[in-house]
Amino acid sequence: MPRPSGWQVAVVFLLIGAGAVFLVAPLVLDDDAPPSRVTPSSASSSDRPSEQPPAGTPPAPEFFQTLPKEICETVAKETFLKYVPGGRAEAHGGARAGSCGYGGSAGAPYLRLETRLGEIVDDTDPVGTTKWSFDREYERDSQGDEARTLLLEKVPNLGEEAYRRVLAEQGTEKVTTARVVLRSGNVIITVAYSRPFSGKAEEERDECLDGAEAVAREALRTYTG
């Protein structure tokens, strides 16, 4: 599938924590206005070719122009600390993408929440653009190293579409990492939760999944409430 024109990636960088590597794209660092959701009726008349869409045209979906400035505030601090006891928050990003990581000393659990949106650029549908991005991410994970993948499956009833993947990381530190990725409208939420293991990576699978999914569901309420 060709990449849609108008999708602009501002910054791509790697975030490394507890042996796990997370990719964030796009990330725009700015200080825009508070969160806002745009509907067809909120656009000015000069932006619309007519007051009424042609017969048979489905209504355009709502989409967000901005995200909360403080990503860490979309999930209660107590929720983060439940899975990373004694952890310290570290936030990055701006109004269109951001991340909130909780970690402690070496060998401790690590949890990261990332949120980003697809914007409307040059008449590109932001919801369609975000769906394209979600599909590409699932495709990349599906083609990942099977030896490290303990689980990869779609998750029903979580946003409009979602999947989860569990990885065994055996680098400097041995950790099990669960990633939950979901899309709602033009918002993509990714949560990664890593826990060290001493025996087999599978021993931490369920704990990692529970933490990642709990944070993902709580963060989702910010954009669907």
PDB file of C-alpha atoms in Angstrom:
ATOM      1  CA  MET A   1       0.000   0.000   0.000  1.00  0.00           C
ATOM      2  CA  PRO A   2       1.560   3.363  -0.965  1.00  0.00           C
ATOM      3  CA  ARG A   3       2.238   5.858   1.738  1.00  0.00           C
ATOM      4  CA  PRO A   4      -0.395   8.630   1.719  1.00  0.00           C
ATOM      5  CA  SER A   5       0.788  12.072   0.709  1.00  0.00           C
ATOM      6  CA  GLY A   6       0.580  14.646   3.434  1.00  0.00           C
ATOM      7  CA  TRP A   7       1.852  12.439   6.298  1.00  0.00           C
ATOM      8  CA  GLN A   8       4.614  14.466   7.896  1.00  0.00           C
ATOM      9  CA  VAL A   9       7.057  12.904  10.320  1.00  0.00           C
ATOM     10  CA  ALA A  10       8.618  15.667  12.356  1.00  0.00           C
ATOM     11  CA  VAL A  11      11.102  13.791  14.526  1.00  0.00           C
ATOM     12  CA  VAL A  12      12.004  10.122  14.836  1.00  0.00           C
ATOM     13  CA  PHE A  13      14.122   8.984  17.738  1.00  0.00           C
ATOM     14  CA  LEU A  14      14.736   5.981  19.984  1.00  0.00           C
ATOM     15  CA  LEU A  15      13.783   5.815  23.626  1.00  0.00           C
ATOM     16  CA  ILE A  16      15.721   3.212  25.574  1.00  0.00           C
ATOM     17  CA  GLY A  17      14.783   1.929  28.995  1.00  0.00           C
ATOM     18  CA  ALA A  18      15.203  -1.326  30.910  1.00  0.00           C
ATOM     19  CA  GLY A  19      16.642  -3.057  27.891  1.00  0.00           C
ATOM     20  CA  ALA A  20      13.680  -2.229  25.646  1.00  0.00           C
ATOM     21  CA  VAL A  21      13.723   0.098  22.650  1.00  0.00           C
ATOM     22  CA  PHE A  22      10.671   2.146  21.698  1.00  0.00           C
ATOM     23  CA  LEU A  23      10.151   4.084  18.469  1.00  0.00           C
ATOM     24  CA  VAL A  24       8.242   7.348  18.581  1.00  0.00           C
ATOM     25  CA  ALA A  25       7.057   8.997  15.367  1.00  0.00           C
ATOM     26  CA  PRO A  26       5.901  11.608  14.732  1.00  0.00           C
ATOM     27  CA  LEU A  27       6.987  13.788  17.643  1.00  0.00           C
ATOM     28  CA  VAL A  28       6.531  17.550  17.589  1.00  0.00           C
ATOM     29  CA  LEU A  29       7.870  19.612  20.454  1.00  0.00           C
ATOM     30  CA  ASP A  30       5.757  22.710  20.948  1.00  0.00           C
ATOM     31  CA  ASP A  31       3.505  24.596  23.306  1.00  0.00           C
ATOM     32  CA  ASP A  32       0.201  24.650  21.448  1.00  0.00           C
ATOM     33  CA  ALA A  33      -3.267  25.164  22.886  1.00  0.00           C
ATOM     34  CA  PRO A  34      -5.019  22.715  25.239  1.00  0.00           C
ATOM     35  CA  PRO A  35      -6.607  19.566  23.784  1.00  0.00           C
ATOM     36  CA  SER A  36      -9.254  20.207  21.166  1.00  0.00           C
ATOM     37  CA  ARG A  37     -11.422  17.970  19.050  1.00  0.00           C
ATOM     38  CA  VAL A  38     -12.620  19.155  15.643  1.00  0.00           C
ATOM     39  CA  THR A  39     -15.915  18.146  14.082  1.00  0.00           C
ATOM     40  CA  PRO A  40     -17.235  19.003  10.628  1.00  0.00           C
ATOM     41  CA  SER A  41     -19.516  21.674  12.090  1.00  0.00           C
ATOM     42  CA  SER A  42     -16.627  23.453  13.832  1.00  0.00           C
ATOM     43  CA  ALA A  43     -14.813  24.288  10.597  1.00  0.00           C
ATOM     44  CA  SER A  44     -15.367  27.754   9.178  1.00  0.00           C
ATOM     45  CA  SER A  45     -17.682  28.108   6.191  1.00  0.00           C
ATOM     46  CA  SER A  46     -14.746  29.285   4.067  1.00  0.00           C
ATOM     47  CA  ASP A  47     -13.101  25.879   4.618  1.00  0.00           C
ATOM     48  CA  ARG A  48     -16.118  24.003   3.258  1.00  0.00           C
ATOM     49  CA  PRO A  49     -17.192  23.939  -0.385  1.00  0.00           C
ATOM     50  CA  SER A  50     -20.842  23.941   0.687  1.00  0.00           C
ATOM     51  CA  GLU A  51     -22.924  24.007   3.844  1.00  0.00           C
ATOM     52  CA  GLN A  52     -24.358  20.559   3.117  1.00  0.00           C
ATOM     53  CA  PRO A  53     -22.324  17.531   1.927  1.00  0.00           C
ATOM     54  CA  PRO A  54     -23.432  15.763  -1.258  1.00  0.00           C
ATOM     55  CA  ALA A  55     -26.205  13.211  -0.852  1.00  0.00           C
ATOM     56  CA  GLY A  56     -24.898   9.833   0.232  1.00  0.00           C
ATOM     57  CA  THR A  57     -21.657  11.226   1.686  1.00  0.00           C
ATOM     58  CA  PRO A  58     -20.910   9.651   5.081  1.00  0.00           C
ATOM     59  CA  PRO A  59     -20.318  12.120   7.923  1.00  0.00           C
ATOM     60  CA  ALA A  60     -16.660  12.948   8.588  1.00  0.00           C
ATOM     61  CA  PRO A  61     -15.391  11.481  11.880  1.00  0.00           C
ATOM     62  CA  GLU A  62     -14.267  13.640  14.753  1.00  0.00           C
ATOM     63  CA  PHE A  63     -10.543  14.085  15.202  1.00  0.00           C
ATOM     64  CA  PHE A  64      -8.166  15.737  17.634  1.00  0.00           C
ATOM     65  CA  GLN A  65      -5.917  18.649  16.725  1.00  0.00           C
ATOM     66  CA  THR A  66      -3.947  18.546  19.968  1.00  0.00           C
ATOM     67  CA  LEU A  67      -3.136  16.154  22.802  1.00  0.00           C
ATOM     68  CA  PRO A  68      -2.948  16.955  26.504  1.00  0.00           C
ATOM     69  CA  LYS A  69       0.274  18.812  27.184  1.00  0.00           C
ATOM     70  CA  GLU A  70       1.110  16.582  30.121  1.00  0.00           C
ATOM     71  CA  ILE A  71       0.916  12.985  28.895  1.00  0.00           C
ATOM     72  CA  CYS A  72       1.629  11.711  32.408  1.00  0.00           C
ATOM     73  CA  GLU A  73      -1.628  13.278  33.581  1.00  0.00           C
ATOM     74  CA  THR A  74      -3.761  11.048  31.316  1.00  0.00           C
ATOM     75  CA  VAL A  75      -3.113   8.181  33.737  1.00  0.00           C
ATOM     76  CA  ALA A  76      -3.214   8.444  37.524  1.00  0.00           C
ATOM     77  CA  LYS A  77       0.179   8.460  39.218  1.00  0.00           C
ATOM     78  CA  GLU A  78      -1.065   5.699  41.503  1.00  0.00           C
ATOM     79  CA  THR A  79      -1.631   3.471  38.458  1.00  0.00           C
ATOM     80  CA  PHE A  80       1.940   3.942  37.259  1.00  0.00           C
ATOM     81  CA  LEU A  81       3.341   3.290  40.730  1.00  0.00           C
ATOM     82  CA  LYS A  82       1.270   0.139  41.096  1.00  0.00           C
ATOM     83  CA  TYR A  83       3.377  -1.436  38.351  1.00  0.00           C
ATOM     84  CA  VAL A  84       6.623   0.471  38.983  1.00  0.00           C
ATOM     85  CA  PRO A  85       6.847   0.887  42.771  1.00  0.00           C
ATOM     86  CA  GLY A  86       9.003   3.844  43.683  1.00  0.00           C
ATOM     87  CA  GLY A  87       9.345   4.847  40.042  1.00  0.00           C
ATOM     88  CA  ARG A  88      10.071   8.374  38.872  1.00  0.00           C
ATOM     89  CA  ALA A  89       8.246  10.057  35.997  1.00  0.00           C
ATOM     90  CA  GLU A  90      10.007  11.385  32.914  1.00  0.00           C
ATOM     91  CA  ALA A  91       7.909  13.184  30.287  1.00  0.00           C
ATOM     92  CA  HIS A  92       8.752  14.314  26.764  1.00  0.00           C
ATOM     93  CA  GLY A  93       6.816  15.842  23.891  1.00  0.00           C
ATOM     94  CA  GLY A  94       4.277  18.498  23.182  1.00  0.00           C
ATOM     95  CA  ALA A  95       0.759  19.036  21.924  1.00  0.00           C
ATOM     96  CA  ARG A  96       0.777  16.457  19.095  1.00  0.00           C
ATOM     97  CA  ALA A  97       2.857  13.619  20.536  1.00  0.00           C
ATOM     98  CA  GLY A  98       4.467  12.756  23.808  1.00  0.00           C
ATOM     99  CA  SER A  99       5.672  10.071  26.163  1.00  0.00           C
ATOM    100  CA  CYS A 100       5.617   9.402  29.883  1.00  0.00           C
ATOM    101  CA  GLY A 101       8.078   6.912  31.312  1.00  0.00           C
ATOM    102  CA  TYR A 102       8.264   5.527  34.830  1.00  0.00           C
ATOM    103  CA  GLY A 103      11.428   3.775  35.942  1.00  0.00           C
ATOM    104  CA  GLY A 104      13.672   3.269  38.909  1.00  0.00           C
ATOM    105  CA  SER A 105      17.068   1.736  39.490  1.00  0.00           C
ATOM    106  CA  ALA A 106      18.720  -0.772  37.166  1.00  0.00           C
ATOM    107  CA  GLY A 107      16.946  -4.097  37.172  1.00  0.00           C
ATOM    108  CA  ALA A 108      13.604  -2.561  38.192  1.00  0.00           C
ATOM    109  CA  PRO A 109      10.403  -2.650  36.094  1.00  0.00           C
ATOM    110  CA  TYR A 110       9.994   0.042  33.466  1.00  0.00           C
ATOM    111  CA  LEU A 111       6.756   1.408  31.990  1.00  0.00           C
ATOM    112  CA  ARG A 112       6.292   3.866  29.133  1.00  0.00           C
ATOM    113  CA  LEU A 113       3.131   5.464  27.744  1.00  0.00           C
ATOM    114  CA  GLU A 114       3.324   7.077  24.303  1.00  0.00           C
ATOM    115  CA  THR A 115       0.556   8.989  22.558  1.00  0.00           C
ATOM    116  CA  ARG A 116       0.593  10.552  19.098  1.00  0.00           C
ATOM    117  CA  LEU A 117      -1.898  11.715  16.518  1.00  0.00           C
ATOM    118  CA  GLY A 118      -2.274  11.912  12.782  1.00  0.00           C
ATOM    119  CA  GLU A 119      -3.016  15.414  11.580  1.00  0.00           C
ATOM    120  CA  ILE A 120      -4.840  16.773   8.580  1.00  0.00           C
ATOM    121  CA  VAL A 121      -2.275  17.983   6.029  1.00  0.00           C
ATOM    122  CA  ASP A 122      -3.090  18.998   2.452  1.00  0.00           C
ATOM    123  CA  ASP A 123      -6.611  17.533   2.549  1.00  0.00           C
ATOM    124  CA  THR A 124      -5.406  14.208   3.980  1.00  0.00           C
ATOM    125  CA  ASP A 125      -7.979  12.544   6.250  1.00  0.00           C
ATOM    126  CA  PRO A 126      -6.337  12.469   9.715  1.00  0.00           C
ATOM    127  CA  VAL A 127      -8.276   9.374  10.798  1.00  0.00           C
ATOM    128  CA  GLY A 128      -7.355   7.517   7.622  1.00  0.00           C
ATOM    129  CA  THR A 129      -3.738   8.602   7.980  1.00  0.00           C
ATOM    130  CA  THR A 130      -3.625   7.346  11.558  1.00  0.00           C
ATOM    131  CA  LYS A 131      -5.179   4.035  10.563  1.00  0.00           C
ATOM    132  CA  TRP A 132      -2.503   3.687   7.877  1.00  0.00           C
ATOM    133  CA  SER A 133       0.195   4.306  10.505  1.00  0.00           C
ATOM    134  CA  PHE A 134      -1.365   1.749  12.874  1.00  0.00           C
ATOM    135  CA  ASP A 135      -1.514  -0.882  10.126  1.00  0.00           C
ATOM    136  CA  ARG A 136       2.149  -0.323   9.238  1.00  0.00           C
ATOM    137  CA  GLU A 137       3.161  -0.695  12.879  1.00  0.00           C
ATOM    138  CA  TYR A 138       1.273  -3.978  13.197  1.00  0.00           C
ATOM    139  CA  GLU A 139       2.860  -5.178   9.968  1.00  0.00           C
ATOM    140  CA  ARG A 140       6.350  -4.395  11.299  1.00  0.00           C
ATOM    141  CA  ASP A 141       5.669  -6.228  14.543  1.00  0.00           C
ATOM    142  CA  SER A 142       4.293  -9.195  12.601  1.00  0.00           C
ATOM    143  CA  GLN A 143       7.572  -9.435  10.718  1.00  0.00           C
ATOM    144  CA  GLY A 144       9.711  -9.194  13.853  1.00  0.00           C
ATOM    145  CA  ASP A 145      12.074 -11.780  15.272  1.00  0.00           C
ATOM    146  CA  GLU A 146       9.911 -14.835  15.991  1.00  0.00           C
ATOM    147  CA  ALA A 147      12.487 -16.191  18.439  1.00  0.00           C
ATOM    148  CA  ARG A 148      11.922 -13.173  20.693  1.00  0.00           C
ATOM    149  CA  THR A 149       8.139 -12.926  20.239  1.00  0.00           C
ATOM    150  CA  LEU A 150       6.216 -14.768  22.932  1.00  0.00           C
ATOM    151  CA  LEU A 151       2.802 -13.472  21.866  1.00  0.00           C
ATOM    152  CA  LEU A 152       1.286 -11.387  19.077  1.00  0.00           C
ATOM    153  CA  GLU A 153      -2.477 -11.022  18.755  1.00  0.00           C
ATOM    154  CA  LYS A 154      -5.284  -8.560  18.115  1.00  0.00           C
ATOM    155  CA  VAL A 155      -7.212  -7.276  21.138  1.00  0.00           C
ATOM    156  CA  PRO A 156     -10.994  -6.801  20.823  1.00  0.00           C
ATOM    157  CA  ASN A 157     -12.963  -4.048  22.586  1.00  0.00           C
ATOM    158  CA  LEU A 158      -9.976  -1.768  23.064  1.00  0.00           C
ATOM    159  CA  GLY A 159     -10.355   1.452  21.097  1.00  0.00           C
ATOM    160  CA  GLU A 160     -11.274   0.986  17.450  1.00  0.00           C
ATOM    161  CA  GLU A 161      -8.461  -1.492  16.875  1.00  0.00           C
ATOM    162  CA  ALA A 162      -5.654  -2.816  19.029  1.00  0.00           C
ATOM    163  CA  TYR A 163      -3.045  -5.517  19.340  1.00  0.00           C
ATOM    164  CA  ARG A 164      -0.513  -6.707  21.900  1.00  0.00           C
ATOM    165  CA  ARG A 165       2.941  -8.218  21.613  1.00  0.00           C
ATOM    166  CA  VAL A 166       5.187  -9.795  24.249  1.00  0.00           C
ATOM    167  CA  LEU A 167       8.953  -9.899  23.679  1.00  0.00           C
ATOM    168  CA  ALA A 168      11.866 -11.583  25.400  1.00  0.00           C
ATOM    169  CA  GLU A 169      14.849  -9.230  25.602  1.00  0.00           C
ATOM    170  CA  GLN A 170      18.136 -10.918  26.501  1.00  0.00           C
ATOM    171  CA  GLY A 171      20.724  -8.198  26.149  1.00  0.00           C
ATOM    172  CA  THR A 172      22.611  -6.593  29.024  1.00  0.00           C
ATOM    173  CA  GLU A 173      19.527  -7.167  31.163  1.00  0.00           C
ATOM    174  CA  LYS A 174      17.054 -10.008  30.746  1.00  0.00           C
ATOM    175  CA  VAL A 175      13.583  -8.488  30.560  1.00  0.00           C
ATOM    176  CA  THR A 176      10.134  -9.419  29.326  1.00  0.00           C
ATOM    177  CA  THR A 177       8.338  -6.570  27.552  1.00  0.00           C
ATOM    178  CA  ALA A 178       4.634  -6.345  26.723  1.00  0.00           C
ATOM    179  CA  ARG A 179       3.527  -3.740  24.179  1.00  0.00           C
ATOM    180  CA  VAL A 180      -0.112  -2.750  23.725  1.00  0.00           C
ATOM    181  CA  VAL A 181      -0.882  -0.562  20.713  1.00  0.00           C
ATOM    182  CA  LEU A 182      -4.358   0.861  20.079  1.00  0.00           C
ATOM    183  CA  ARG A 183      -6.031   3.381  17.806  1.00  0.00           C
ATOM    184  CA  SER A 184      -9.044   5.569  18.503  1.00  0.00           C
ATOM    185  CA  GLY A 185      -9.908   8.038  15.748  1.00  0.00           C
ATOM    186  CA  ASN A 186      -6.682   9.828  14.873  1.00  0.00           C
ATOM    187  CA  VAL A 187      -4.982   8.952  18.174  1.00  0.00           C
ATOM    188  CA  ILE A 188      -2.515   6.090  18.658  1.00  0.00           C
ATOM    189  CA  ILE A 189      -1.653   4.993  22.191  1.00  0.00           C
ATOM    190  CA  THR A 190       1.278   2.675  22.861  1.00  0.00           C
ATOM    191  CA  VAL A 191       2.163   1.253  26.263  1.00  0.00           C
ATOM    192  CA  ALA A 192       5.276  -0.837  26.911  1.00  0.00           C
ATOM    193  CA  TYR A 193       5.865  -2.517  30.249  1.00  0.00           C
ATOM    194  CA  SER A 194       9.137  -4.339  30.961  1.00  0.00           C
ATOM    195  CA  ARG A 195       9.985  -6.590  33.884  1.00  0.00           C
ATOM    196  CA  PRO A 196      13.273  -8.406  34.531  1.00  0.00           C
ATOM    197  CA  PHE A 197      13.254 -12.198  34.644  1.00  0.00           C
ATOM    198  CA  SER A 198      15.723 -14.600  36.189  1.00  0.00           C
ATOM    199  CA  GLY A 199      14.500 -17.918  34.814  1.00  0.00           C
ATOM    200  CA  LYS A 200      12.322 -17.893  31.700  1.00  0.00           C
ATOM    201  CA  ALA A 201      10.886 -14.832  29.984  1.00  0.00           C
ATOM    202  CA  GLU A 202       7.434 -16.433  30.007  1.00  0.00           C
ATOM    203  CA  GLU A 203       7.341 -16.149  33.801  1.00  0.00           C
ATOM    204  CA  GLU A 204       6.708 -12.396  33.550  1.00  0.00           C
ATOM    205  CA  ARG A 205       4.379 -12.472  30.533  1.00  0.00           C
ATOM    206  CA  ASP A 206       1.067 -12.153  32.356  1.00  0.00           C
ATOM    207  CA  GLU A 207       2.301  -9.439  34.735  1.00  0.00           C
ATOM    208  CA  CYS A 208       3.617  -7.407  31.819  1.00  0.00           C
ATOM    209  CA  LEU A 209       0.365  -7.748  29.884  1.00  0.00           C
ATOM    210  CA  ASP A 210      -1.754  -6.792  32.889  1.00  0.00           C
ATOM    211  CA  GLY A 211       0.223  -3.609  33.482  1.00  0.00           C
ATOM    212  CA  ALA A 212       0.404  -2.536  29.844  1.00  0.00           C
ATOM    213  CA  GLU A 213      -3.311  -3.090  29.236  1.00  0.00           C
ATOM    214  CA  ALA A 214      -4.393  -1.350  32.437  1.00  0.00           C
ATOM    215  CA  VAL A 215      -2.440   1.792  31.552  1.00  0.00           C
ATOM    216  CA  ALA A 216      -3.643   1.698  27.939  1.00  0.00           C
ATOM    217  CA  ARG A 217      -7.300   1.466  28.963  1.00  0.00           C
ATOM    218  CA  GLU A 218      -6.981   4.294  31.458  1.00  0.00           C
ATOM    219  CA  ALA A 219      -5.196   6.541  28.950  1.00  0.00           C
ATOM    220  CA  LEU A 220      -7.843   5.797  26.320  1.00  0.00           C
ATOM    221  CA  ARG A 221     -10.570   7.349  28.482  1.00  0.00           C
ATOM    222  CA  THR A 222      -8.957  10.768  27.947  1.00  0.00           C
ATOM    223  CA  TYR A 223      -9.785  10.610  24.242  1.00  0.00           C
ATOM    224  CA  THR A 224     -13.134   8.840  24.315  1.00  0.00           C
ATOM    225  CA  GLY A 225     -14.826  10.411  27.338  1.00  0.00           C
TER     226      GLY A 225
END
